[in-house]
């Protein structure tokens, strides 16, 4: 079943705003077995919007737009709908009342301008919006389904997840279908492909995609079949094969993140963690504490950006720094060890590296990092060679540190 | 002059990869006065690609594609070009030689598969690629300019910046035009609009856009005129007006970031900085050290995620924590003060807040944060009420801390 997405807004068109809405919607649709064929972005001008909607309705059976449903002059999506579908706008008293109630709960009087959000195309059905005043609009005509959603990401996501996806599933327009994402880290895409490709024999209807990111490479399995159960079986077969080949790199599935998986391991083992960071400047601590409830296991961290602070706050021996340099295996070990002691933590991780763009040498070019770990059992560090950009080097070092801890806890060699 | 962008790739279409390429290209084109009308995303399937290119060539005078120029089976953009423009592929010995040299410099023998990247459409001109083997392709036909760029962001950006923009400027297709972005922080969009709107009288051809982000609200001025000088004058007039109305919130222009501006202020004043973070977990340190050369002024930081570590590593009085709580003005001041002393820094910043989703109380709901600053002159803290999402609360607190420092140094009330 072919689907098209249209995102509306000058800000996306001029490149100021990234099109995260289209990515979110596409992923949700792909997950239920719908095939997105085109994503079009258009500005706030009525004529372009109309053209984009007409074009999409010619090619696809389902068309979803986001943006342009707000109360102000810029918001012209309803005008485009009226023109394309030749419908009148009808006033909905109950929708107006809902809006007034919403404003009242926040202790604000509803601005008069919001009244026009209760004017909606004749013969449409509506998806309620829990977080704002623009409801989702759904029109069915000539075997096609047209859905208009607001452009505020939080509101769009809520309506998409709670309303649109169940609605489309009810229409039974998707192929029977199953998707699973296996999340790997600590291995590059080409090496992963080498390990997997030999003997790989994909069943008909099964696709495997390699999706690289700073956090690692995701393996996405998509299986289509005549029914859901058969699709699940096909997925499971490939999943087991992948686990047999590259299982030690797989840290989680689907919505799992490395930081949440490592956090759960710490909780399960009743252990605490502290971190010492140099080139990442706090990114590791930030990632760990992106998980709600991280205070159950995360005690804190030390960002030792200067040599002095490595000595003073982590107890790194000045002679060691003199002899081996701050970017060295020895320094990483000393940082982790000192950090664990000072925070009285069960585990400590350390990162010291050359993030770039300057500071590289022949021996230790930009992208080199040493990542250390210390526990009651042992303290050690590993050398990594990441990319060339400051951003990539910092992000990769952050994930590599978490992976070092995961492997240490699970005793993966 | 109307322009369209086409991004090619299943990964963008299914929502796995954000369309950062389209945003980059759109911004560059907008900057030289070209008007992007549609952005289309299509998959790797040849028929869709062809359709997207044909459609764009009907509507626009300049069409730019990214993606599908690699050496593998998936990469079908050249096939689509051959079909749409009815051209043969011609072998280019010099391009092959360049590729071989590039591989040789990395000490790798060129894989045979790369040979096909020297096969290029007849009658096209090429934009060299400094970072990879796929050159940019440019075809002019019937008054239209078609440009195909590789999809690897780093390579696309280099060719776009170094080659395509100067080329398009040479064609003199853009309107005489000037764009300036004034960057504000510490003030919400609606308040900014209120302060600006009264007495605002935009000259013809001048547009003002409000672009909100976690870092603050950017004010983008775009002025079109009959010549460049007149466009610059119009921009300057509005810029001066905005400075007179909201100047104290403007921290920089165009490519300036709050972290780079604050860093430069510290360098200029020969001062050092340390940070103490609770709910942001390291994000402030990470942001400060995202600026290359931050080691000139940034000494380090302490992530005190537990009460114990606030006491032990920052010297916060346990009685103070008991009496006022960790999320309090008193604690923020004590954190900043203790941090400055322990790092022997000229300035210290502190953040303590309730990031959510849990932990809020009636008095201090999710989103409340106290941001402290300490210098030789004074130590104080301010209370903020940010949003409701963990991510937004942490990001906003980070920028608010930098802004507190900027205002302290510049003595802005």
PDB file of C-alpha atoms in Angstrom, chain A residues 77 141 180 224 296 335 341 365 376 398:
ATOM      1  CA  UNK A  77      -3.665  23.817   5.242  1.00  0.00           C
ATOM      2  CA  UNK A 141     -12.785  10.040  -0.850  1.00  0.00           C
ATOM      3  CA  UNK A 180      12.723  -5.989  14.441  1.00  0.00           C
ATOM      4  CA  UNK A 224       6.469  -9.688   4.828  1.00  0.00           C
ATOM      5  CA  UNK A 296      19.642   4.910  41.244  1.00  0.00           C
ATOM      6  CA  UNK A 335      41.674   8.545  35.880  1.00  0.00           C
ATOM      7  CA  UNK A 341      37.909   5.894  44.768  1.00  0.00           C
ATOM      8  CA  UNK A 365      46.532  11.512  15.573  1.00  0.00           C
ATOM      9  CA  UNK A 376      36.990  -3.901  42.458  1.00  0.00           C
ATOM     10  CA  UNK A 398      31.053   8.131  24.771  1.00  0.00           C
TER      11      UNK A 398
END
